[in-house]
Amino acid sequence: MTSPISTHKHHDILVVTSNNPPVNALGAAVRQGLVAAIEQAEGDASVKAVVIRCEGQTFFAGADITEFGKPPVMPWLPEVVDRIENCSKPVVAAIHGTALGGGLEIALGCHYRVAVSSARFGVPEVKLGLLPGAGGTQRLPRVAGVPKALEMVTGGGMIGAKEASDLGLIDRLIEGDLQQHAVAYAEEVKDIRPLPKSSERDDKLAEARANPGLFDDFRKANARKFRGFEAPEANIKAVEAALAKPYAQRVLDERNLFMGLMAGSQARAQQYFFFAERKASKIEGIPDDTRPRDITNVGVIGAGTMGGGISMNFLSAGIPVTIVEMAQDALDRGTGTMRKNYEATAAKGRMTPEQVEQAMGALTPTLDFAALADCDLIIEAVFETMEIKQEIFTKLDAIAKPGAILASNTSYLNVDEIAASTSRPQDVVGLHFFSPANIMKLLEVVRGAKTAPDVLVTAMALAKKIKKVAVVAGVCHGFIGNRMLMPRQVEATKLLLEGATPDQIDRVHVEFGMPMGPFQMADLAGVDIGWHRDVNRIENIRDALAAEGRWGQKKNAGFYDYDDKRRPSPSARVQEIIDDFRTKEGVEKREISDQEIVERTLYTMVNEGAKILEEGMAQRASDIDVVWIYGYGWPVYRGGPMFWADTEGLDKIVAGLKNQEARMGSDFSFSQLLLDKAGAGEKFTR
Ligand code: 3HC
């Protein structure tokens, strides 16, 4: 097998090139090749310096994640980085694309770093439940300073070349041919001794030692963000260890912390999710050569919260939008909100005022439905009733140009029935955005019975362009995400009658790692959503709350009472309402254990997920996990409901559901797939 690492000499500079598509991951062959190249440089007296560079789209994007969990193949990455740093001749990293994780660690092991201005740098290991385990937690603070290193290792985000250069992470920014300039740079530095080694620097650590409260302040400031995760604290500890010398000892601490994380369930879940997210974009049963349609402009019907948020996605990606409303005041309100949202983003420094104007300048607000005639994609975001949707699609059918994609943002309704109101059901698809649509990453792409393959391919490609993660769902009530929410809601409400409190149920969910529980979510979304608006028709607890104006946070009262800072506290009035209902329904009050709440609200979701799979409404179990992590904040360190069920053991899930079967009554029925898999000792996910 040929090595992915090749070398060639340019006068007295040895140029080492990695060619390991798609992202130059640092697999065993790359690691072996790099060490061999350094040995070659050491053994050749005519070589005065070394340049390490990559072919293809990027510099090394990190360790090869597919090797994790397999028997290790030598040399380990930390040894490779040390070997580079200990080379007796200067080594220059020539960086383009993204130097990530182990890739940045390789760069930090080099004595010098040059990069093109589009290059980006990061240590995303924390997102895989890990820490930079090849000296990154030790070298990065020494080069970039402790505060920046802490931010980078715990956040996992990327910084641009300009910032990297300002921090001293990059020695020179290159305009023009990277290889040529890197070789020229190597010529400049080839005789300088001693060689600058990141591991030996102490100036920036000394700055941090002068501020001993730095670490605890950082922990406190980020406590909410890190809640439930193991990796951020391990990253902080590793950086903290860097302050105490000697380096060789601290690097062992890093190794131990790395191995501890790697052996844990969170890292397994987060690494599973890395591949789950990428798999979600692949559509089964579609010819590989299916080409997407061109989308150069988009129409949006409805300038409400959803329509406005949806439009912003396209505008931010530079795609012009025509937005249509029925009345001028609604149109003005909608576009006003969009501008306000953009300006708030600009105020936080995440957009320039020019970018705000550019985005808003690409928006055409109108009351004229016929203005949609030229759009390549038209997304309807109006009231959630079939009649209205069908009326709109019939109108669209009459005016949209041939080949235009007609999409509905419905969150529950039957996309096939909507498509049937047109003469071109092959062009109709569901695009279910999640609120706030300009922020939430998830997009459910609902595949109708007649949706054409190229329409689906277009939707997936477009999702990537607007920085969403798309998951294909079949036509069923609530698709993947909202459908699984239903059994949870039904059982949570019944548990209130049986003796649990909103507070107890929400606490169980929050302790599990959800951002909020079902009743906190109801208060946030609005208790009045979907309410029939008849104050005399009180058929359940929710009706009673809505009739009293307890509509949730917006009214400072819902399932909880809220103070003027929107802090919730349990409500005596809500408890009275629950008690009244209990008496009326003749339900006996009893102690409800936290475990029962888990079994009736979370195990039932797994059961519904299994039904979705067995009906073919999701392509794969991992797609369901992607929906719940990106759409509803399921804790990523538990890998999503289906991965979590596998981790718990499907036999345990079935046993828990059997415990509760009688209490759940006719609201519950087992998924045959779940029973079969549990019986056979199988898993949903690999
Ligand atoms: N190992 C193995 N495969 C990887 C990989 C990695 N580090 N990074 C990406 N891939 C694969 C993806 O799975 C995908 O495969 P597929 O085509 O079969 O689905 C393919 O490469 C392309 O990836 P993307 O679809 O993500 O391509 P993009 O162009 O959108 O993004 C990227 C490129 C920014 C490099 C992105 O892939 C990425 O963020 N990769 C992960 C980087 C990372 O986490 N590095 C740290 C690894 S852990 C580590 O280094 C430990 C060390 O400290 C000891």
XYZ file of C-alpha atoms and ligand atoms in Angstrom:
740
model
C 0.000 0.000 0.000
C 1.363 3.435 -0.856
C 1.818 5.818 2.049
C -0.407 8.904 2.222
C 2.776 10.810 3.103
C 5.226 11.705 0.357
C 8.326 13.866 0.404
C 10.276 15.864 -2.136
C 13.202 18.189 -1.867
C 13.177 21.795 -2.883
C 16.895 22.694 -2.719
C 17.704 22.171 0.966
C 14.079 22.096 2.202
C 12.272 18.781 2.587
C 8.606 19.211 1.696
C 6.428 16.600 3.413
C 2.973 16.230 1.864
C -0.037 14.389 3.242
C -2.642 13.164 0.788
C -5.314 11.403 2.788
C -8.752 12.491 1.562
C -11.267 13.693 2.460
C -9.876 15.647 5.438
C -6.300 14.356 5.977
C -7.302 12.658 9.213
C -4.268 11.470 11.143
C -4.735 7.722 10.747
C -1.977 5.181 11.432
C -0.444 5.389 7.945
C -0.267 9.188 8.156
C 1.329 9.056 11.609
C 3.870 6.468 10.461
C 4.606 8.469 7.328
C 5.178 11.670 9.280
C 7.664 10.025 11.638
C 9.466 8.444 8.682
C 9.661 11.847 6.978
C 11.225 13.443 10.065
C 13.724 10.557 10.245
C 14.502 11.167 6.566
C 15.184 14.847 7.291
C 17.407 13.962 10.245
C 19.367 11.452 8.179
C 19.960 13.678 5.160
C 22.683 16.233 5.831
C 21.626 18.246 2.786
C 18.209 18.954 4.358
C 18.242 22.172 6.347
C 14.541 22.531 7.188
C 11.188 20.788 6.727
C 7.775 21.978 5.543
C 4.705 19.909 6.443
C 1.695 20.520 4.215
C -1.481 18.785 3.021
C -3.112 18.183 -0.341
C -6.857 18.548 -0.843
C -9.409 20.623 1.004
C -7.653 20.924 4.333
C -4.651 20.618 6.617
C -4.998 17.679 9.062
C -8.522 17.850 10.519
C -7.582 15.762 13.539
C -7.122 12.192 14.657
C -8.953 9.586 12.588
C -12.155 9.198 14.587
C -12.923 5.851 12.934
C -9.880 4.408 14.761
C -11.307 5.249 18.191
C -12.260 2.172 20.173
C -10.066 -0.087 18.021
C -6.729 -1.580 19.139
C -4.125 1.210 18.972
C -1.582 1.204 16.140
C 1.789 2.804 16.848
C 3.050 5.458 16.816
C 0.554 7.356 18.962
C -0.205 10.893 17.933
C 1.485 12.446 21.014
C 4.706 10.663 20.045
C 4.439 11.979 16.486
C 4.004 15.544 17.717
C 6.949 15.173 20.112
C 9.086 13.685 17.340
C 8.358 16.721 15.155
C 9.145 19.162 17.946
C 12.358 17.332 18.781
C 13.585 17.349 15.193
C 17.004 18.981 15.119
C 16.044 20.953 12.007
C 13.330 23.618 11.828
C 9.887 22.315 10.873
C 7.309 24.688 9.356
C 3.584 23.841 9.209
C 1.922 25.222 6.057
C -1.774 25.463 6.860
C -4.870 25.795 4.697
C -8.481 24.770 5.331
C -9.012 23.739 8.943
C -6.262 22.712 11.360
C -8.370 20.881 13.903
C -7.706 18.770 16.981
C -4.688 16.570 16.328
C -4.080 18.701 13.230
C -3.570 21.805 15.339
C -1.493 19.728 17.752
C 0.792 18.726 14.851
C 1.050 22.416 13.920
C 1.883 23.312 17.534
C 4.601 20.668 17.501
C 6.163 22.371 14.472
C 8.628 25.143 15.269
C 6.886 27.621 12.959
C 3.419 27.973 11.495
C 2.375 29.816 8.350
C -1.182 29.888 7.001
C -3.372 31.319 4.280
C -5.864 33.934 5.433
C -8.858 31.623 4.932
C -7.427 28.979 7.302
C -9.223 28.209 10.549
C -8.004 26.670 13.763
C -9.659 24.766 16.582
C -9.610 21.930 19.053
C -13.087 20.387 18.715
C -12.274 17.290 20.806
C -14.681 18.466 23.517
C -17.515 17.913 21.030
C -16.432 14.279 20.830
C -16.423 14.045 24.633
C -12.614 14.290 24.678
C -9.727 16.695 25.155
C -6.809 17.449 22.832
C -4.726 14.445 23.832
C -1.565 14.984 21.841
C -0.115 17.778 23.940
C -2.754 20.297 22.851
C -3.881 21.195 26.363
C -0.232 21.859 27.228
C 1.074 23.602 24.120
C -1.967 25.709 23.235
C -2.000 27.736 26.501
C 1.756 28.249 26.160
C 1.323 29.698 22.668
C -2.136 31.347 22.674
C -2.389 32.158 26.391
C -4.471 30.457 29.052
C -7.770 32.409 28.677
C -7.928 31.761 24.915
C -6.866 28.139 25.337
C -9.603 27.582 27.941
C -12.187 29.081 25.613
C -10.993 26.963 22.689
C -10.662 23.602 24.424
C -13.995 23.823 26.242
C -15.988 25.449 23.426
C -14.559 23.482 20.522
C -15.166 26.393 18.106
C -12.801 27.689 15.457
C -10.861 30.926 15.164
C -9.804 32.595 11.927
C -6.280 33.159 10.653
C -6.236 36.849 11.580
C -7.057 36.099 15.221
C -4.596 33.196 15.228
C -1.954 35.544 13.930
C -2.756 38.189 16.571
C -2.476 35.515 19.265
C 0.916 34.393 18.018
C -0.406 31.013 16.963
C 0.608 31.817 13.395
C 4.005 33.261 12.543
C 3.128 34.519 9.089
C -0.039 34.980 7.034
C 0.486 34.009 3.418
C -1.017 35.631 0.349
C -0.596 33.563 -2.805
C 0.883 30.091 -3.227
C 1.107 28.477 0.217
C 3.724 25.839 -0.590
C 6.024 28.288 -2.331
C 5.823 30.817 0.515
C 6.209 28.149 3.177
C 9.398 26.922 1.505
C 10.662 30.512 1.307
C 9.863 30.947 5.004
C 11.749 27.743 5.813
C 14.763 29.153 3.928
C 14.560 32.276 6.108
C 14.549 30.398 9.409
C 16.690 27.354 8.583
C 19.776 28.578 10.454
C 18.086 30.031 13.547
C 18.932 28.235 16.786
C 17.728 27.389 19.373
C 14.581 26.098 17.749
C 11.435 27.630 19.236
C 9.488 24.836 20.962
C 5.922 25.428 22.101
C 6.358 23.016 25.005
C 9.216 25.085 26.419
C 7.522 28.461 26.392
C 6.548 29.888 29.746
C 5.829 33.604 29.188
C 2.066 33.200 28.730
C 1.763 30.716 31.596
C 3.478 33.236 33.867
C 0.734 35.746 33.005
C -1.877 33.204 34.106
C -0.033 32.332 37.305
C -0.400 35.971 38.287
C -4.176 35.495 38.199
C -4.917 32.432 40.331
C -8.710 32.949 40.294
C -8.787 32.567 36.524
C -9.854 28.930 36.424
C -12.620 29.107 38.999
C -13.983 32.285 37.448
C -14.068 30.489 34.113
C -15.845 27.485 35.630
C -18.444 29.733 37.266
C -19.066 31.791 34.147
C -19.709 28.660 32.091
C -21.420 26.413 34.637
C -24.737 26.486 32.806
C -23.192 25.681 29.440
C -21.164 22.766 30.818
C -23.986 21.269 32.910
C -24.005 17.476 32.620
C -20.920 17.232 30.390
C -17.742 15.534 31.637
C -15.289 16.696 28.969
C -15.225 20.476 29.663
C -14.055 19.981 33.253
C -11.397 17.487 32.151
C -10.195 20.039 29.597
C -10.009 22.746 32.257
C -8.100 20.434 34.610
C -5.608 19.572 31.875
C -4.952 23.251 31.107
C -4.736 23.999 34.829
C -2.069 21.315 35.073
C -0.025 23.119 32.431
C 0.734 25.898 34.913
C 2.763 23.541 37.066
C 6.033 22.495 35.465
C 7.624 20.321 34.178
C 5.928 19.829 30.822
C 6.806 16.121 30.540
C 4.928 15.377 33.768
C 1.884 17.430 32.778
C 1.571 15.730 29.436
C 1.088 12.470 31.327
C -1.765 14.074 33.272
C -3.289 15.022 29.934
C -2.927 11.452 28.679
C -4.634 10.023 31.775
C -7.508 12.472 31.543
C -7.841 11.695 27.817
C -7.944 7.937 28.394
C -10.485 8.401 31.207
C -12.795 10.336 28.912
C -12.284 7.919 26.041
C -13.406 5.001 28.215
C -16.585 6.804 29.299
C -20.111 6.626 27.915
C -20.296 10.339 27.055
C -17.410 10.160 24.571
C -18.995 7.117 22.952
C -22.298 8.952 22.617
C -20.737 12.133 21.241
C -18.600 10.256 18.721
C -21.634 8.263 17.625
C -23.433 11.569 17.125
C -20.602 12.967 14.976
C -21.213 10.223 12.411
C -25.013 10.244 12.928
C -25.148 13.886 11.887
C -23.188 13.198 8.717
C -25.209 10.088 7.870
C -28.463 12.033 8.139
C -27.759 13.870 4.890
C -27.710 10.617 2.909
C -31.012 9.672 1.293
C -31.771 6.049 0.683
C -33.350 4.744 -2.518
C -32.229 7.626 -4.710
C -29.896 7.227 -7.706
C -26.396 8.539 -6.894
C -26.356 10.766 -9.954
C -29.492 12.722 -8.973
C -28.705 16.415 -9.456
C -30.247 19.162 -7.309
C -32.370 21.846 -8.953
C -30.984 25.381 -9.068
C -32.312 27.597 -6.300
C -31.418 31.210 -6.924
C -34.372 32.854 -5.212
C -36.934 31.826 -2.632
C -40.517 32.833 -1.894
C -41.995 32.681 1.604
C -45.712 32.912 2.324
C -46.428 34.397 5.737
C -44.371 37.008 7.581
C -45.138 35.724 11.076
C -42.530 34.349 13.470
C -41.912 31.251 11.346
C -42.031 32.924 7.930
C -39.673 35.681 9.079
C -37.226 33.231 10.684
C -37.253 30.988 7.612
C -36.586 33.959 5.328
C -33.610 35.050 7.429
C -31.859 31.731 6.793
C -31.838 32.329 3.064
C -31.032 36.037 3.276
C -28.059 35.281 5.536
C -26.823 32.798 2.931
C -27.093 35.436 0.201
C -30.243 34.013 -1.428
C -32.883 36.682 -2.240
C -36.325 36.196 -0.692
C -39.755 37.443 -1.724
C -42.041 37.431 1.309
C -45.823 37.644 0.905
C -48.454 38.646 3.463
C -52.183 39.368 3.311
C -52.125 42.781 4.998
C -49.651 45.654 5.030
C -49.460 45.932 8.836
C -48.619 42.209 9.206
C -45.989 42.540 6.487
C -44.445 45.605 8.163
C -44.466 43.920 11.554
C -42.789 40.806 10.130
C -40.055 42.622 8.239
C -39.553 44.952 11.236
C -38.914 41.931 13.471
C -36.431 40.511 10.979
C -34.502 43.773 10.922
C -34.563 43.949 14.731
C -33.189 40.395 14.974
C -30.400 41.184 12.516
C -29.549 44.388 14.368
C -29.399 42.486 17.672
C -26.942 40.058 16.071
C -24.889 42.992 14.809
C -24.930 44.568 18.282
C -23.316 41.382 19.598
C -20.575 41.778 16.986
C -21.621 38.708 15.024
C -22.555 40.679 11.905
C -21.433 43.993 10.480
C -23.981 46.801 9.841
C -23.194 46.362 6.124
C -24.131 42.680 6.320
C -27.434 43.629 7.962
C -28.190 46.009 5.093
C -27.097 43.436 2.548
C -29.428 40.795 4.006
C -32.400 43.154 4.323
C -31.653 44.546 0.858
C -32.171 41.066 -0.615
C -35.703 40.915 0.827
C -38.719 41.865 -1.283
C -41.830 42.290 0.892
C -45.101 42.274 -1.030
C -48.862 41.783 -0.775
C -48.974 40.446 -4.309
C -49.123 36.646 -4.409
C -48.281 36.714 -8.122
C -44.800 38.024 -7.218
C -43.933 34.415 -6.347
C -44.234 33.368 -9.999
C -40.472 33.529 -10.603
C -39.304 31.812 -7.421
C -37.389 28.528 -7.615
C -38.591 27.452 -4.176
C -41.712 28.657 -2.372
C -42.219 27.855 1.306
C -45.622 28.261 2.882
C -45.588 29.208 6.596
C -49.187 30.051 7.464
C -51.831 28.680 9.872
C -51.677 24.995 10.649
C -55.008 23.986 9.080
C -55.371 21.687 6.108
C -58.039 23.816 4.425
C -55.878 26.931 4.379
C -52.797 25.020 3.266
C -54.675 23.360 0.413
C -56.135 26.664 -0.692
C -52.641 28.176 -0.814
C -51.170 25.240 -2.715
C -53.964 25.366 -5.297
C -53.169 29.041 -5.828
C -49.458 28.308 -5.996
C -50.044 25.597 -8.567
C -51.662 28.189 -10.791
C -48.855 30.743 -10.632
C -45.528 29.002 -9.810
C -43.214 28.426 -12.755
C -42.706 24.850 -13.977
C -40.054 23.047 -11.922
C -40.453 25.308 -8.891
C -40.368 23.421 -5.590
C -43.469 23.962 -3.450
C -42.819 23.410 0.241
C -44.944 23.463 3.352
C -43.594 24.290 6.785
C -46.316 22.209 8.404
C -45.308 20.599 11.698
C -48.018 17.909 11.782
C -50.196 17.826 8.671
C -50.299 15.265 5.869
C -47.977 16.462 3.099
C -49.569 14.060 0.589
C -52.971 15.691 1.119
C -51.388 19.104 0.631
C -49.634 17.853 -2.523
C -52.923 16.450 -3.841
C -54.299 19.978 -4.115
C -51.775 20.652 -6.891
C -51.285 19.179 -10.345
C -47.587 18.591 -9.514
C -47.266 16.496 -6.348
C -43.743 15.482 -7.433
C -42.626 19.081 -6.735
C -44.148 19.217 -3.246
C -42.124 18.556 -0.095
C -42.383 19.352 3.605
C -39.726 21.630 5.056
C -40.350 21.656 8.781
C -38.233 24.347 10.408
C -38.034 24.575 14.192
C -38.663 27.778 16.088
C -36.805 30.162 16.227
C -36.242 29.177 12.606
C -33.240 31.444 12.077
C -31.429 29.806 14.982
C -32.454 26.159 15.384
C -30.214 23.834 13.361
C -32.758 21.128 12.612
C -34.780 20.827 9.421
C -37.160 17.906 8.914
C -37.491 17.250 5.184
C -40.817 15.484 4.740
C -40.827 13.107 1.816
C -44.287 12.756 0.304
C -45.387 9.623 -1.533
C -44.789 11.388 -4.846
C -41.937 13.777 -3.970
C -39.380 13.606 -6.799
C -35.817 12.448 -5.965
C -34.268 15.676 -7.247
C -36.591 17.702 -5.003
C -35.290 15.786 -1.980
C -31.688 16.158 -3.088
C -32.253 19.898 -3.539
C -33.740 20.199 -0.053
C -30.763 18.415 1.526
C -28.213 20.501 -0.405
C -30.033 23.708 0.410
C -30.138 22.787 4.102
C -26.355 22.551 4.117
C -26.106 25.915 2.388
C -28.216 27.593 5.068
C -26.255 25.760 7.789
C -29.043 23.430 8.870
C -28.856 19.745 9.595
C -31.577 18.045 7.561
C -33.233 14.746 8.373
C -35.639 12.975 6.020
C -39.001 12.023 7.572
C -41.985 10.198 6.164
C -45.570 11.434 6.172
C -47.119 10.755 9.589
C -48.736 12.936 12.237
C -45.972 15.109 13.732
C -43.256 13.459 11.569
C -40.325 12.328 13.759
C -39.862 14.983 16.441
C -43.370 16.121 17.312
C -44.743 12.609 16.994
C -42.415 11.443 19.766
C -43.398 14.430 21.876
C -47.011 13.241 22.003
C -46.713 10.116 24.199
C -44.459 12.092 26.519
C -47.068 14.822 26.860
C -49.958 12.408 27.352
C -48.194 10.501 30.136
C -46.787 13.642 31.793
C -50.314 15.086 32.048
C -51.726 11.836 33.427
C -48.924 11.716 35.991
C -50.099 15.096 37.314
C -53.513 13.615 38.043
C -51.975 10.575 39.674
C -49.944 12.652 42.122
C -46.791 14.060 40.515
C -46.271 17.825 40.346
C -45.167 19.814 37.271
C -42.031 20.633 39.228
C -41.182 16.984 39.899
C -41.696 15.924 36.292
C -39.688 18.853 34.941
C -36.910 18.240 37.478
C -36.559 14.619 36.329
C -36.170 15.814 32.739
C -33.690 18.548 33.600
C -31.628 16.167 35.749
C -31.627 13.808 32.794
C -30.029 16.631 30.803
C -32.921 18.147 28.838
C -32.859 21.961 28.718
C -36.354 21.962 30.240
C -39.175 19.624 31.171
C -42.568 19.239 29.437
C -44.360 21.856 31.562
C -41.563 24.398 31.392
C -41.692 23.866 27.634
C -45.473 24.387 27.578
C -45.075 27.646 29.492
C -42.377 28.828 27.106
C -44.265 27.913 23.925
C -47.648 29.126 25.258
C -50.265 27.082 27.102
C -52.855 28.596 24.732
C -51.281 27.076 21.610
C -53.892 24.921 19.932
C -56.494 25.944 22.550
C -60.116 26.030 21.319
C -60.608 29.494 22.939
C -63.881 28.587 24.686
C -63.483 29.489 28.380
C -66.520 27.403 29.312
C -65.260 24.220 27.669
C -62.849 22.781 30.217
C -61.943 19.198 29.434
C -58.422 18.942 30.823
C -55.877 20.726 33.006
C -54.530 22.685 30.072
C -58.005 24.006 29.171
C -58.468 25.106 32.791
C -55.168 26.999 32.786
C -55.878 28.616 29.425
C -59.385 29.666 30.516
C -57.895 31.502 33.512
C -55.419 33.336 31.289
C -52.494 31.237 32.548
C -50.955 31.167 29.066
C -47.395 30.659 30.207
C -44.364 32.917 30.491
C -45.896 35.632 28.339
C -48.604 36.100 31.006
C -46.282 35.497 33.982
C -48.476 32.508 34.823
C -48.853 29.054 33.358
C -47.978 25.736 34.961
C -45.730 27.915 37.138
C -45.974 31.425 38.581
C -43.297 33.798 37.264
C -41.759 36.852 38.888
C -40.826 39.967 36.942
C -37.497 38.366 35.987
C -39.311 35.338 34.555
C -38.099 33.092 37.378
C -40.590 30.251 37.925
C -41.991 28.993 41.208
C -44.553 26.246 41.856
C -48.101 27.601 41.755
C -50.641 26.935 44.508
C -53.436 27.765 42.075
C -52.226 25.188 39.539
C -52.058 22.598 42.290
C -55.694 23.429 43.167
C -56.711 22.961 39.539
C -54.898 19.615 39.392
C -56.486 18.504 42.699
C -59.965 19.465 41.427
C -59.473 17.458 38.283
C -58.212 14.486 40.238
C -61.356 14.515 42.379
C -63.593 14.984 39.363
C -61.987 12.096 37.478
C -61.964 9.877 40.580
C -58.225 9.284 40.357
C -56.501 8.202 43.531
C -53.485 10.263 44.540
C -50.271 8.318 45.148
C -46.503 8.840 45.481
C -44.924 8.887 42.058
C -41.290 7.838 41.895
C -38.764 9.535 39.609
C -38.202 6.161 37.944
C -41.884 5.946 36.999
C -41.595 9.365 35.370
C -38.586 8.172 33.370
C -40.416 5.029 32.272
C -43.649 6.782 31.299
C -42.220 9.847 29.616
C -38.810 8.771 28.239
C -39.219 5.031 27.642
C -42.485 5.781 25.827
C -40.557 8.095 23.513
C -38.162 5.277 22.690
C -41.182 3.055 21.959
C -42.622 5.715 19.621
C -39.222 6.074 17.946
C -39.234 2.329 17.338
C -42.694 2.593 15.740
C -41.423 5.407 13.511
C -38.575 3.128 12.411
C -40.730 0.088 11.846
C -43.153 2.120 9.752
C -40.224 3.462 7.692
C -40.963 7.057 8.734
C -37.275 7.533 9.577
C -34.499 6.085 7.447
C -32.380 5.003 10.392
C -32.366 5.126 14.195
C -29.528 7.650 14.197
C -31.728 10.116 12.243
C -34.194 10.080 15.147
C -31.333 10.903 17.489
C -30.259 13.818 15.291
C -33.823 15.186 15.371
C -34.003 15.038 19.149
C -30.568 16.479 19.784
C -30.876 19.386 17.342
C -34.617 19.978 17.582
C -35.363 19.505 21.274
C -32.065 19.696 23.153
C -31.792 16.008 24.072
C -28.393 15.867 25.840
C -25.822 14.975 23.195
C -23.774 13.158 25.821
C -26.568 10.581 25.915
C -26.489 10.260 22.121
C -30.236 10.755 21.431
C -33.195 8.593 22.540
C -32.401 5.545 20.408
C -28.693 5.444 21.286
C -29.603 6.016 24.930
C -32.058 3.113 24.818
C -29.300 0.901 23.413
C -26.976 2.041 26.189
C -29.588 1.313 28.862
C -30.377 -2.047 27.231
C -33.563 -2.653 25.252
C -34.594 -5.439 27.632
C -34.541 -2.884 30.466
C -36.666 -0.469 28.406
C -39.204 -3.213 27.658
C -39.288 -4.303 31.311
C -39.861 -0.680 32.418
C -42.693 -0.247 29.929
C -44.251 -3.544 31.042
C -44.181 -2.209 34.610
C -46.229 0.766 33.484
C -48.407 -0.855 30.820
C -51.506 -1.179 33.018
C -51.257 2.440 34.229
C -50.849 3.778 30.710
C -53.888 1.824 29.504
C -55.143 2.312 25.969
C -52.830 5.314 25.416
C -49.974 2.884 25.010
C -49.144 -0.023 22.721
C -45.803 -1.738 22.254
C -43.712 -1.346 19.127
C -43.160 -4.808 17.701
C -39.698 -3.757 16.558
C -38.738 -2.820 20.098
C -40.014 -6.149 21.442
C -38.240 -8.101 18.702
C -34.930 -6.307 19.130
C -35.049 -6.606 22.908
C -35.906 -10.309 22.582
C -33.016 -10.916 20.194
C -30.532 -8.910 22.307
C -30.077 -6.449 19.447
C -29.630 -2.681 19.318
C -31.205 0.103 17.251
C -27.854 1.729 16.546
C -24.580 0.112 15.721
N -11.775 11.301 11.284
C -12.379 10.484 10.425
N -13.270 10.905 9.492
C -13.511 12.225 9.456
C -12.898 13.137 10.331
C -11.980 12.631 11.290
N -11.339 13.434 12.141
N -13.353 14.382 10.054
C -14.215 14.246 9.024
N -14.316 12.953 8.662
C -15.105 12.393 7.560
C -16.602 12.612 7.787
O -17.147 11.564 8.547
C -17.123 12.630 6.367
O -17.215 11.288 5.942
P -18.375 10.840 4.904
O -18.125 11.633 3.662
O -18.144 9.377 4.767
O -19.670 11.188 5.578
C -15.988 13.282 5.579
O -14.818 13.147 6.400
C -16.212 14.746 5.287
O -16.547 15.403 6.518
P -17.689 16.523 6.573
O -18.902 16.043 5.890
O -17.779 16.921 7.996
O -17.003 17.647 5.680
P -17.036 19.219 5.846
O -16.258 19.724 4.698
O -18.413 19.707 6.079
O -16.223 19.527 7.198
C -14.415 19.340 8.775
C -14.858 19.263 7.290
C -14.566 20.786 9.272
C -12.975 18.931 8.836
C -15.319 18.418 9.627
O -15.331 17.138 9.027
C -14.889 18.231 11.046
O -15.155 19.062 11.873
N -14.238 17.101 11.343
C -13.934 16.686 12.696
C -12.738 17.384 13.256
C -12.440 16.867 14.629
O -13.299 16.618 15.452
N -11.135 16.720 14.912
C -10.694 16.250 16.187
C -10.537 14.762 16.155
S -10.138 14.082 17.730
C -8.489 14.338 17.888
O -7.878 14.950 17.072
C -7.880 13.706 19.119
C -6.487 14.182 19.369
O -6.480 15.319 20.157
C -5.675 13.115 20.068
